[in-house]
XYZ file of C-alpha atoms in Angstrom:
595
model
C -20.661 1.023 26.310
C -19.676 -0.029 22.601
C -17.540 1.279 20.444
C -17.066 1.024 16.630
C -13.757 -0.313 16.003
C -13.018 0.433 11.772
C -10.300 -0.605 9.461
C -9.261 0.358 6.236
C -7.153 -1.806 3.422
C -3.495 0.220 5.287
C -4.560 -0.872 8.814
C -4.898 2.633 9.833
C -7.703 1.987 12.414
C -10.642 4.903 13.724
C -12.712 4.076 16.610
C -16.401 5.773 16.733
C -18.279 5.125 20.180
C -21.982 4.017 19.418
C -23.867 6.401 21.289
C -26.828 6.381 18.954
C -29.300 3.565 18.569
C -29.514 4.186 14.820
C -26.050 4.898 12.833
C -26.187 5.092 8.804
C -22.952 4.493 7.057
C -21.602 5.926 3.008
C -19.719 8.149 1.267
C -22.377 10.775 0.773
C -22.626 13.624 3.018
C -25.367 13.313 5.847
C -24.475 9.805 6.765
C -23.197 9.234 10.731
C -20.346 7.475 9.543
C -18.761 8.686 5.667
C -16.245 5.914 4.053
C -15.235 7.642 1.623
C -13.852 5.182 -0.935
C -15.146 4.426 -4.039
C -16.227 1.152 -3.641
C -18.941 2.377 -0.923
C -22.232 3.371 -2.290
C -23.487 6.734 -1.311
C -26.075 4.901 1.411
C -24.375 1.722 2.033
C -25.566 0.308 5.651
C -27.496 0.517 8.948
C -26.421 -0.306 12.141
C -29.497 -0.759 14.119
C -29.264 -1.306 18.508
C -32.441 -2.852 19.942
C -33.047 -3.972 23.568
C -28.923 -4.526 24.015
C -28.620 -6.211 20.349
C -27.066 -4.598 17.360
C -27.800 -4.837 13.826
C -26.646 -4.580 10.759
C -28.486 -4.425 7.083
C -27.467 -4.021 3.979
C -29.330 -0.858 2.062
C -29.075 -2.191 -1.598
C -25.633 -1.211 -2.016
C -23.865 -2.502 -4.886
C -20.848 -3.999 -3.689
C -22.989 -5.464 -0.684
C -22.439 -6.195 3.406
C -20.499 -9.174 4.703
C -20.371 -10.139 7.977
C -17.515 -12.886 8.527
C -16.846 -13.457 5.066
C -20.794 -14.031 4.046
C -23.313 -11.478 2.052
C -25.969 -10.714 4.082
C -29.645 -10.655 2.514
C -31.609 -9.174 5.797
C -30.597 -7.649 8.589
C -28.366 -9.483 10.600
C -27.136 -9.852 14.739
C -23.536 -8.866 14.851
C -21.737 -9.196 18.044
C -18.697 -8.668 19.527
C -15.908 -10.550 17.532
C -17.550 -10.367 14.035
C -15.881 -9.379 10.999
C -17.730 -6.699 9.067
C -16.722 -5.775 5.623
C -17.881 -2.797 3.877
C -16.183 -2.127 0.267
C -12.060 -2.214 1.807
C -13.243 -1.220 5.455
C -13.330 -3.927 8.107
C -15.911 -3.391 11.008
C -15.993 -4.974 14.385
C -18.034 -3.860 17.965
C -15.992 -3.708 21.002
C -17.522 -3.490 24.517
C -15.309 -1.361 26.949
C -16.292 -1.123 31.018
C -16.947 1.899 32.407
C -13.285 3.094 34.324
C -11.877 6.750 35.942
C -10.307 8.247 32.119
C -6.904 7.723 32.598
C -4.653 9.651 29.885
C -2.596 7.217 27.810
C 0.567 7.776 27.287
C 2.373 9.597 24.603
C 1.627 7.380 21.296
C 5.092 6.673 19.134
C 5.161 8.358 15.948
C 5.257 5.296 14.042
C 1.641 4.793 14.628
C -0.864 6.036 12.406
C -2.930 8.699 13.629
C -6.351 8.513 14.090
C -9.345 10.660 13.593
C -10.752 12.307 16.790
C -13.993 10.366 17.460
C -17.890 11.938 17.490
C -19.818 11.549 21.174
C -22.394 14.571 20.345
C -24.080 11.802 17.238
C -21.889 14.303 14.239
C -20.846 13.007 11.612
C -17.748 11.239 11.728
C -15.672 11.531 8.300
C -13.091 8.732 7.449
C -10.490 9.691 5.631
C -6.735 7.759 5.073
C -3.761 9.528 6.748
C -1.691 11.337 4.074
C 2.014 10.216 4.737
C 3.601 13.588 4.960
C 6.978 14.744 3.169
C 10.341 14.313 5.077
C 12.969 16.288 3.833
C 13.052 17.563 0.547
C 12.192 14.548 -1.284
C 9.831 11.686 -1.083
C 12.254 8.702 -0.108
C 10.195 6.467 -1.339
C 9.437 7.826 -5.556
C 11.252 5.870 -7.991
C 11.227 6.104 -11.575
C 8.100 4.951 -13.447
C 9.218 2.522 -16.985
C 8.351 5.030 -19.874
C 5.886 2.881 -21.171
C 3.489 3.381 -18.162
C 3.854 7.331 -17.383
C 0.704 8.251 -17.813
C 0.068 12.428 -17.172
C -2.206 15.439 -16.506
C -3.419 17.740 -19.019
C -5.047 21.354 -17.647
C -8.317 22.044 -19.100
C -9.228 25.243 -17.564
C -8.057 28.694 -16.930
C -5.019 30.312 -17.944
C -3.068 27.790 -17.619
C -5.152 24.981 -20.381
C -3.160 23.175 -22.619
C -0.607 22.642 -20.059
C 0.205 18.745 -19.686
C 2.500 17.454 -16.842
C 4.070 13.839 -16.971
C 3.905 11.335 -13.858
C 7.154 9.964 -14.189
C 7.843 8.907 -10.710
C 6.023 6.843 -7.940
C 5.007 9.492 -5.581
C 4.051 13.443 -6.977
C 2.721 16.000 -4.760
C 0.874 18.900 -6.630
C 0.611 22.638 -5.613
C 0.894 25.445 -5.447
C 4.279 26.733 -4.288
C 7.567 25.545 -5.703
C 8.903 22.894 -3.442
C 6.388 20.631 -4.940
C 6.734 18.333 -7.859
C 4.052 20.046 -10.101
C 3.589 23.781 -9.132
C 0.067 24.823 -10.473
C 0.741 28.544 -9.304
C -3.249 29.785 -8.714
C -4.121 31.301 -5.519
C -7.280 28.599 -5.443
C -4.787 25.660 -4.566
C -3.332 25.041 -1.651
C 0.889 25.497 -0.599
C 0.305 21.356 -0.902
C -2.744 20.494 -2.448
C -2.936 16.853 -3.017
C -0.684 13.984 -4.197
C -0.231 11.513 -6.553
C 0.563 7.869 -6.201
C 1.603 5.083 -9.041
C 1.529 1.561 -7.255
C 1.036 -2.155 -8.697
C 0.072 -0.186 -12.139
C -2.539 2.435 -10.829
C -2.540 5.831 -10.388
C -4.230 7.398 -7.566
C -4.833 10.945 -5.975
C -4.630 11.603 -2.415
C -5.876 14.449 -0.768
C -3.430 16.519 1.352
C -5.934 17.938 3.732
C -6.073 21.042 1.285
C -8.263 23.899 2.029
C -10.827 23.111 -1.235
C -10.237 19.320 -1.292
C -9.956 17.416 -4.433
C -12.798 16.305 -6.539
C -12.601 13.937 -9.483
C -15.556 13.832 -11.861
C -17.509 16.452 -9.568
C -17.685 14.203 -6.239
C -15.048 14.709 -3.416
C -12.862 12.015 -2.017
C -9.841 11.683 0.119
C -8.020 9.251 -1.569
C -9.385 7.729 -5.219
C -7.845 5.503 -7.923
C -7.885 7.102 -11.525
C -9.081 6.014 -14.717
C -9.053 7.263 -18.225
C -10.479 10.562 -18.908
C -11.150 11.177 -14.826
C -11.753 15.156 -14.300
C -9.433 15.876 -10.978
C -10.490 19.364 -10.067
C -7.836 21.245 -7.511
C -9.238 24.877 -6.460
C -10.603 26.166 -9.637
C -7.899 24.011 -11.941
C -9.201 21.206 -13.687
C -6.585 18.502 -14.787
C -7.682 15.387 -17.251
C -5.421 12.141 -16.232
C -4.302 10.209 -19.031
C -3.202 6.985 -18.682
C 0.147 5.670 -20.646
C -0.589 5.258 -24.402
C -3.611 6.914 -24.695
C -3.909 9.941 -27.389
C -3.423 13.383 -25.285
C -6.236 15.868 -26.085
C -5.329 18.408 -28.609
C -5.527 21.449 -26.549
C -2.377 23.597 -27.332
C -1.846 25.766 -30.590
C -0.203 23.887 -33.331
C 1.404 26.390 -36.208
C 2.901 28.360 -33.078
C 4.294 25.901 -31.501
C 5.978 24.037 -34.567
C 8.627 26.522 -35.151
C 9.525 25.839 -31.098
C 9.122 22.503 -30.457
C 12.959 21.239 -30.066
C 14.026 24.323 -27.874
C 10.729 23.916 -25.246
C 10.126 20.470 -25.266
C 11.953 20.010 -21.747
C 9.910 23.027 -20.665
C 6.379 21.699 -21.946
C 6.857 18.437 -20.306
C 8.673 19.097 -17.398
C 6.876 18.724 -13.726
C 7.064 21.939 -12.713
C 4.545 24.930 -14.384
C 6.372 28.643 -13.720
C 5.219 31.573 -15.540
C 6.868 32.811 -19.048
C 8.699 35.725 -19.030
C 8.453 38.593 -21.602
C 10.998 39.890 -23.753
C 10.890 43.122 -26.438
C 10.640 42.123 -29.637
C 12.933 44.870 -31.228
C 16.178 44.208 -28.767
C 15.810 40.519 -29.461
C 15.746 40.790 -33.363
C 18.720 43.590 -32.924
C 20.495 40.899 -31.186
C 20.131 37.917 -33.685
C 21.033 39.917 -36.675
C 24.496 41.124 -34.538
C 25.019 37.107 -34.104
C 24.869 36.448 -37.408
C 27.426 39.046 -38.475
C 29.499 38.180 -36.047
C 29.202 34.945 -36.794
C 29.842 35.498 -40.850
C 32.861 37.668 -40.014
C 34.588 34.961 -37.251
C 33.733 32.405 -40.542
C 35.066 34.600 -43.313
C 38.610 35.631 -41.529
C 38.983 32.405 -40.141
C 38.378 30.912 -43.618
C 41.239 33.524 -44.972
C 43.603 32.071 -42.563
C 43.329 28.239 -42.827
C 43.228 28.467 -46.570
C 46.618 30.657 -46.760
C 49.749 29.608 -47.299
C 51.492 30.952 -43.652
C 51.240 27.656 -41.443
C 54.584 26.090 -41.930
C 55.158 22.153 -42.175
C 57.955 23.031 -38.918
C 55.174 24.558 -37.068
C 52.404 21.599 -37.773
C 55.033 19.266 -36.346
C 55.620 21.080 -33.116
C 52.482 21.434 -32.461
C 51.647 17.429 -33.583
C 54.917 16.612 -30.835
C 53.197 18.720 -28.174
C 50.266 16.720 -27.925
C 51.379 13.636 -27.168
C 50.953 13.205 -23.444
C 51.637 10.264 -21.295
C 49.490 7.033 -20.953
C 46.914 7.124 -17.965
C 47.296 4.586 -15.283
C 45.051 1.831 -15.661
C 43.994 1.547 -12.088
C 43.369 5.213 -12.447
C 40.479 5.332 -15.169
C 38.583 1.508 -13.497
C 38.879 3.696 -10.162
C 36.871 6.783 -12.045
C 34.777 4.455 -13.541
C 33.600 2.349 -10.873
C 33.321 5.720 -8.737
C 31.097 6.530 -11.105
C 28.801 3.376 -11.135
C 28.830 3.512 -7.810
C 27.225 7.038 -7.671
C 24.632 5.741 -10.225
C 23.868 2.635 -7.742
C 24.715 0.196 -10.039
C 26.930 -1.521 -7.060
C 27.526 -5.394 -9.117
C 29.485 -3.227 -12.459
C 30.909 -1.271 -9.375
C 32.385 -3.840 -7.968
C 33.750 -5.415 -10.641
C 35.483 -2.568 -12.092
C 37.206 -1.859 -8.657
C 38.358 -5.255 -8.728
C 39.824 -4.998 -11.994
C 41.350 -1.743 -10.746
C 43.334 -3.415 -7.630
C 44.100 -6.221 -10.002
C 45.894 -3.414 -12.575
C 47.348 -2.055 -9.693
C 47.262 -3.239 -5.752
C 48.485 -0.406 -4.422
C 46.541 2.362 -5.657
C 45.134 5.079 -3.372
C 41.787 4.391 -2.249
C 40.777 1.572 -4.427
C 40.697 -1.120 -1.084
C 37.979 1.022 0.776
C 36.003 1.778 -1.855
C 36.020 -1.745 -2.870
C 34.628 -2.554 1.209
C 32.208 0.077 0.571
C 30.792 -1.049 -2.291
C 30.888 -4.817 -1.225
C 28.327 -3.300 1.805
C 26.326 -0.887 -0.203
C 25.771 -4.060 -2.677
C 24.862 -6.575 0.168
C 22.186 -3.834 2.043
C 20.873 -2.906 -1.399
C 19.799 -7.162 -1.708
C 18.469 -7.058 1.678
C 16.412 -4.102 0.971
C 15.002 -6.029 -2.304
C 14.128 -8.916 -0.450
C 12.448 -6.874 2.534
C 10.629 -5.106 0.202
C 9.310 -8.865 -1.208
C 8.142 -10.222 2.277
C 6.684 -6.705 2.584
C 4.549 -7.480 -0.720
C 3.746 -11.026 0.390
C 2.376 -9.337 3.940
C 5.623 -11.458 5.705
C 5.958 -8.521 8.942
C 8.367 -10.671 11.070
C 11.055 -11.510 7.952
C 11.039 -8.021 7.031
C 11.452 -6.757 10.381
C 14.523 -9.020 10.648
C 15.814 -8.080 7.002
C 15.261 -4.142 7.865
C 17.540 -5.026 10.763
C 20.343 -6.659 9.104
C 20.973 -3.288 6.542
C 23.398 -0.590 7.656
C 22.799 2.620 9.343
C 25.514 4.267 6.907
C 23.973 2.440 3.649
C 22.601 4.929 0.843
C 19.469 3.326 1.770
C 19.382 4.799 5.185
C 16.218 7.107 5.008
C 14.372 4.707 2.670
C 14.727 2.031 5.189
C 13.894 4.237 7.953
C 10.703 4.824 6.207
C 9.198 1.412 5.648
C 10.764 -0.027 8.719
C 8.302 2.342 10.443
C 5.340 0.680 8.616
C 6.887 -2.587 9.022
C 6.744 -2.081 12.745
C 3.483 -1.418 12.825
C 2.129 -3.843 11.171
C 4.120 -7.023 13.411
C 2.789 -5.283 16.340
C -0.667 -5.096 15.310
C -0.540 -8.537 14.060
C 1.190 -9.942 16.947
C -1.359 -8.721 19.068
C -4.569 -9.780 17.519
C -3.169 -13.177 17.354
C -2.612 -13.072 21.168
C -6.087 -11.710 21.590
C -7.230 -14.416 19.813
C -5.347 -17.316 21.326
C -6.545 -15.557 24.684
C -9.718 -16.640 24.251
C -9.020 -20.396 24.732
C -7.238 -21.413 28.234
C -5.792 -24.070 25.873
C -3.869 -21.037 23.888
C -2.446 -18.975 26.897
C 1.292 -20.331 25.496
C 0.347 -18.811 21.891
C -0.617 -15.682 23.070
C 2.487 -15.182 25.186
C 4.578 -16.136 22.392
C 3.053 -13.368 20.402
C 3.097 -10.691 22.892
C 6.942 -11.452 23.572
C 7.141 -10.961 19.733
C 4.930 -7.714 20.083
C 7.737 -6.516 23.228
C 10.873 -7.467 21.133
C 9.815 -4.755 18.436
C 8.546 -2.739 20.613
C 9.711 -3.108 24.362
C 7.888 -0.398 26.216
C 4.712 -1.193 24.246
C 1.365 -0.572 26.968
C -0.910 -2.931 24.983
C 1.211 -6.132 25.028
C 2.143 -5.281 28.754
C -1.637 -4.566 29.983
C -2.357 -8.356 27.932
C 0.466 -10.170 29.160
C -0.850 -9.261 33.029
C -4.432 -10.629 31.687
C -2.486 -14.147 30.530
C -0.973 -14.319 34.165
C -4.685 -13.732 35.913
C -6.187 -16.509 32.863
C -3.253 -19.180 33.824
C -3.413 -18.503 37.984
C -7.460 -18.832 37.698
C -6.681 -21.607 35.075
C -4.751 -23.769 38.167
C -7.168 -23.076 40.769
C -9.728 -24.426 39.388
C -7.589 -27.950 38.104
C -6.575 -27.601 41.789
C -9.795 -27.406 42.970
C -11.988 -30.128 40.620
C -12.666 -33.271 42.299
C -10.853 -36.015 40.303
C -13.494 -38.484 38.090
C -13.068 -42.053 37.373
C -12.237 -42.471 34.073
C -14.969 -44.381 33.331
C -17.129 -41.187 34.446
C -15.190 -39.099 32.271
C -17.094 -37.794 28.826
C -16.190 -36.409 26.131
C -17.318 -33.101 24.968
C -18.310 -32.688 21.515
C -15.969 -30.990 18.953
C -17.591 -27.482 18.049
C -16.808 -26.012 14.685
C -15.245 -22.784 16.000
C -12.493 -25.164 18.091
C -10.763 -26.267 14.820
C -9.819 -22.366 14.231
C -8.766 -21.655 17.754
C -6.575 -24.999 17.681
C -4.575 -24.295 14.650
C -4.388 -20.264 15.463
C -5.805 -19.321 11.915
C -8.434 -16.884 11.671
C -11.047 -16.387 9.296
C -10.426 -13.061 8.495
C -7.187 -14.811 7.342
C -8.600 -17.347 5.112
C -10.889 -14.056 3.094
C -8.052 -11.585 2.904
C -5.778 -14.080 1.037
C -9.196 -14.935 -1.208
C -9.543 -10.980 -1.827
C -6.232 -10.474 -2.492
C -6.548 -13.522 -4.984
C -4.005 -15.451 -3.438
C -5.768 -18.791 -3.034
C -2.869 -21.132 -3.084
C -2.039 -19.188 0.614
C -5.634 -19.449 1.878
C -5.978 -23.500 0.421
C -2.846 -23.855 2.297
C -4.751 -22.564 5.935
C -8.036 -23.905 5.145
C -6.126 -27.615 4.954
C -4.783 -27.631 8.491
C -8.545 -26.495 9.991
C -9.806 -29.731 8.209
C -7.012 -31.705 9.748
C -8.416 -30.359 12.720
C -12.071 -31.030 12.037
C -12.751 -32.602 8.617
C -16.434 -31.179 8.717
C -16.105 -28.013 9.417
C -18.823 -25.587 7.190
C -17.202 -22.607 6.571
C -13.590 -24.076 6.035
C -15.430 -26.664 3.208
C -17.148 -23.991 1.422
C -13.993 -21.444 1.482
C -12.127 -24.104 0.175
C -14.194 -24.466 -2.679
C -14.189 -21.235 -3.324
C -10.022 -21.224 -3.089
C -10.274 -24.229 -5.753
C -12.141 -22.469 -8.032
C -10.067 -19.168 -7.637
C -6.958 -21.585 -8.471
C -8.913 -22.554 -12.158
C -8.842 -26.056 -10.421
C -12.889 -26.614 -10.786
C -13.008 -30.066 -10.378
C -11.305 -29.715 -6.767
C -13.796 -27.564 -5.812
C -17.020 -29.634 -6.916
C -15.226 -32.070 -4.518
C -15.487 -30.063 -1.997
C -18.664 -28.040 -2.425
C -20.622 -31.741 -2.199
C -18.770 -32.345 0.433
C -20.099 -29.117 1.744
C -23.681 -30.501 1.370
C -23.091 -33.907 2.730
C -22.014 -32.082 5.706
C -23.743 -28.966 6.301
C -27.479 -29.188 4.533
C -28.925 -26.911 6.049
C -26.235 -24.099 5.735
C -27.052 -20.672 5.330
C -24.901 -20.945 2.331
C -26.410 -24.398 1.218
C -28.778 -22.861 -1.330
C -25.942 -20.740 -3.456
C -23.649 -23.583 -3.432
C -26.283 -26.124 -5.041
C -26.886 -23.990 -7.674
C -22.859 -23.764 -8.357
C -22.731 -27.592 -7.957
C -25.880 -27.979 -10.705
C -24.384 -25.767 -13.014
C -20.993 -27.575 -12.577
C -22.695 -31.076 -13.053
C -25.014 -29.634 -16.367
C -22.100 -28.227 -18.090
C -20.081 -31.714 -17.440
C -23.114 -33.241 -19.229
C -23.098 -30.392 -22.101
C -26.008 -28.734 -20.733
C -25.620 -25.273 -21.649
């Protein structure tokens, strides 16, 4: 039996067993499989299985099919072990034997859950996990620089006119008041869907609410926002607009003039709670009291100061009983660095308790602060440069960084956090190195090396254990049969040919390696793996056209010519041959001013 093993851009994996010779795959409804991002077409793909074979065509979709980094044209074989990509989702068959179920045990929290699988032929629905609150605050939502809060402006019901700013990272929107922005209507849900600013781009994320959320009329689980987008929550309709773009003029102008200063916190605040109601007579009755009062206090108090009863023997007592004595120095650098320190700027802290135990070395608590700002400064640089190899996909440094920072640190449940995702990610990438290197009996060493990796993260983990046992059966099979091999001459000895695929399992690198760093347009990282496959084999297809694709990516055109005819010398009759002369003879034209 197969099984549909499928991706997304997080690593949250979902695994759909192909039970039905014909499976379409979208976003719209009615498709077997939904993907429900964007950058899937509404009929994207069929996977086809005939007489033990699958395929897989592409059904004019914009954005296209590729199976191991190529666009395919007509349907195409797909086996076990190829890369499928579809928009951000990655695709790949698996074959499992037929065994007694055994339950698994208990899956750690830490890993993502998945979506409980379709073996009736329903629909399956792919949707990314919502990262739930913990606490009473998002640990991860930091401040957003003013000049790229963008916000949401209500354009229906009651509530229209009402705008709300996205000032921080991470914004969950509902309806009761523990949430960021509280749109009290009885058609949203307690937590109806969130917000999320990263690498400059808003997004909404569904919250597995009750009506979903719906942006320009079509329903999504997760969806990036652009200018003017229509997010509809329940019955509420919200317009996102993005930082310094004109808001729409929706709210009253003359009446809102006169109160502008005193409910300007109020209008742009995150949270929307009803106004109350006051009587107009008691309030007026009030304000004129005020004033008298206030003209009485003025007019007395004016009396007094301008008469002649304040004595010059009264003015001087009064002068000699405010002089008090001088404040320690230590004493005000101790409230001021306490007070940096609470702000978590912990280099000014630091220096200003220095200066304090210079003033005065034996102050009162002005050594153990210093310690604990010394620590709080040295986990808040770790944490900075964890969060770096995080953005440069570096698992195993972070892991180790993560480790390094203290328990106690103000950082504690922020690290907690991302060291969760950290984990998962060096165990998942641990692993399908060792799968890989398991598939050469030249690579058994690699893949142990990985799975002890995998079991120093996460000791008791069942996949690296069950692999490791598969590595001892490879290596003792591995031995009997060198044991058993009658011994050649060396003259009868010959050498195999060198296959293109054995570059890639020498070196360890995978493809899917090589077209992530492309996507992610990081080419100096994939010229840098694509180099020590051609030291491995010099004529190698795919690494020759990837790198000329890298070259190009790097604004270094003439590298990649070099390489793209090197391409052809090689590989003629490539699949790829015919897109890659045309490059080449529009390359050479425009070096001879051929427009």
């Amino acid at each position: 039996m197969f099984k549909l093993i499928i991706e997304d851009d997080e690593g949250h994996t979902t695994v759909v067993p192909l039970v039905k010779d014909e499976i379409t795959i979208g976003r719209k409804e009615g498709n077997t499989i939904r993907l429900t991002e964007r950058n899937v077409s509404r009929h994207h793909a069929r996977l086809i299985r005939s007489n033990g074979s699958f395929f897989i065509e592409d059904l004019d979709s914009y954005n296209g099919v590729k199976v191991n980094g190529d666009r395919i044209a007509t349907r195409t074989t797909i086996r076990e072990g190829d890369l499928v990509e579809i928009g951000d989702y990655h695709l790949a068959l698996q074959q499992t034997q037929e065994q007694p179920e055994v339950k698994p045990p208990p899956v750690p929290s830490s890993s993502p859950p998945s979506l409980p699988t379709q073996s009736d032929g329903a629909t399956a629905v792919l949707r990314l996990p919502v990262d739930k609150k913990e606490g009473p605050e998002v640990a991860r939502a930091r401040e957003i620089p003013a000049d790229q809060v963008a916000c949401l402006v209500t354009t229906t019901t009651e509530l229209a006119g009402q705008r709300f700013q996205l000032a921080r990272t991470e914004m969950t929107i509902g309806r009761t008041e523990e949430n960021d922005i509280v749109v009290p209507h009885r058609s949203i849900s307690a937590q109806h869907a969130k917000i999320v600013f990263d690498a400059g781009v808003y997004r909404v994320i569904d919250m597995d609410s009750a009506n979903g959320v719906l942006v320009n009329g079509e329903e999504y689980a997760r969806v990036d926002l652009r200018n003017g987008d229509i997010i509809e929550l329940g019955h509420v309709k919200l317009r996102f607009v993005p930082a310094g773009e004109e808001l729409p003029d929706t709210a009253p102008q003359p009446a809102a003039v006169a109160a502008q200063d005193t409910q300007q916190t109020v209008l742009e605040a995150p949270l929307m709670l009803p106004r109350k109601k006051f009587p107009l007579v008691p309030v007026l009755a009030g304000v004129v009291l005020l004033l008298l009062g206030g003209s009485y206090l003025v007019f007395f108090r004016g009396g007094q100061e301008s008469g002649a009863t304040t004595t010059p023997a009264k003015t001087s007592a009064v002068t000699a009983n405010t002089n008090k004595p001088q404040e320690n120095p230590a004493a005000r650098l101790y409230k001021e660095g306490l007070a940096k320190f609470k702000q978590g700027d912990y280099t000014a802290a630091r220096v200003t308790l220095q200066a304090a135990l210079q003033a005065d070395p034996h102050y009162p608590g002005v050594q153990t602060m210093l310690e604990k700002v010394k620590a709080s400064e040295k986990d808040s640089q770790l944490l900075n440069q964890a969060r770096q190899a995080m953005d440069e996909q570096h698992w195993d440094d972070a892991w180790k960084l993560f480790a390094q920072i203290s328990p106690e640190s103000p950082f504690a449940s922020e690290v907690t956090s991302l060291r969760t995702e950290v984990k998962r990610k060096v165990i998942t990438y641990h692993l399908n190195k060792a799968r890989l290197a398991m598939k050469s009996k030249d690579l058994l060493a690699v893949a142990e090396r990985h799975l002890r990796q995998v079991t120093d993260v996460d000791p008791g983990n069942p996949v690296a254990a069950r692999l490791g046992r598969q590595v001892k059966r490879l290596r003792s099979a591995s031995s009997a049969r060198v044991a058993s091999a009658p011994v050649r001459p060396v003259s009868q000895r010959r050498e195999k040919p060198r296959r293109s695929g054995d570059a890639w399992k020498r070196t360890g690198i995978s493809k899917r390696d090589v077209t992530t760093a492309i996507k992610n347009r990081k080419p100096r990282q994939a010229i840098r793996l694509l180099e020590r496959v051609l030291e491995a084999n010099p004529r190698d297809c795919y690494a020759l056209a990837q790198m000329g694709a890298a070259y190009i990516w790097a604004n270094n055109r003439n590298k990649g010519y070099e390489f793209y005819k090197r391409f052809l010398r090689f590989c003629p009759r490539h699949k790829a041959a015919p897109q890659v002369r045309g490059i080449v003879k529009e390359f050479e034209n425009q070096m001879r001013g051929v427009q």
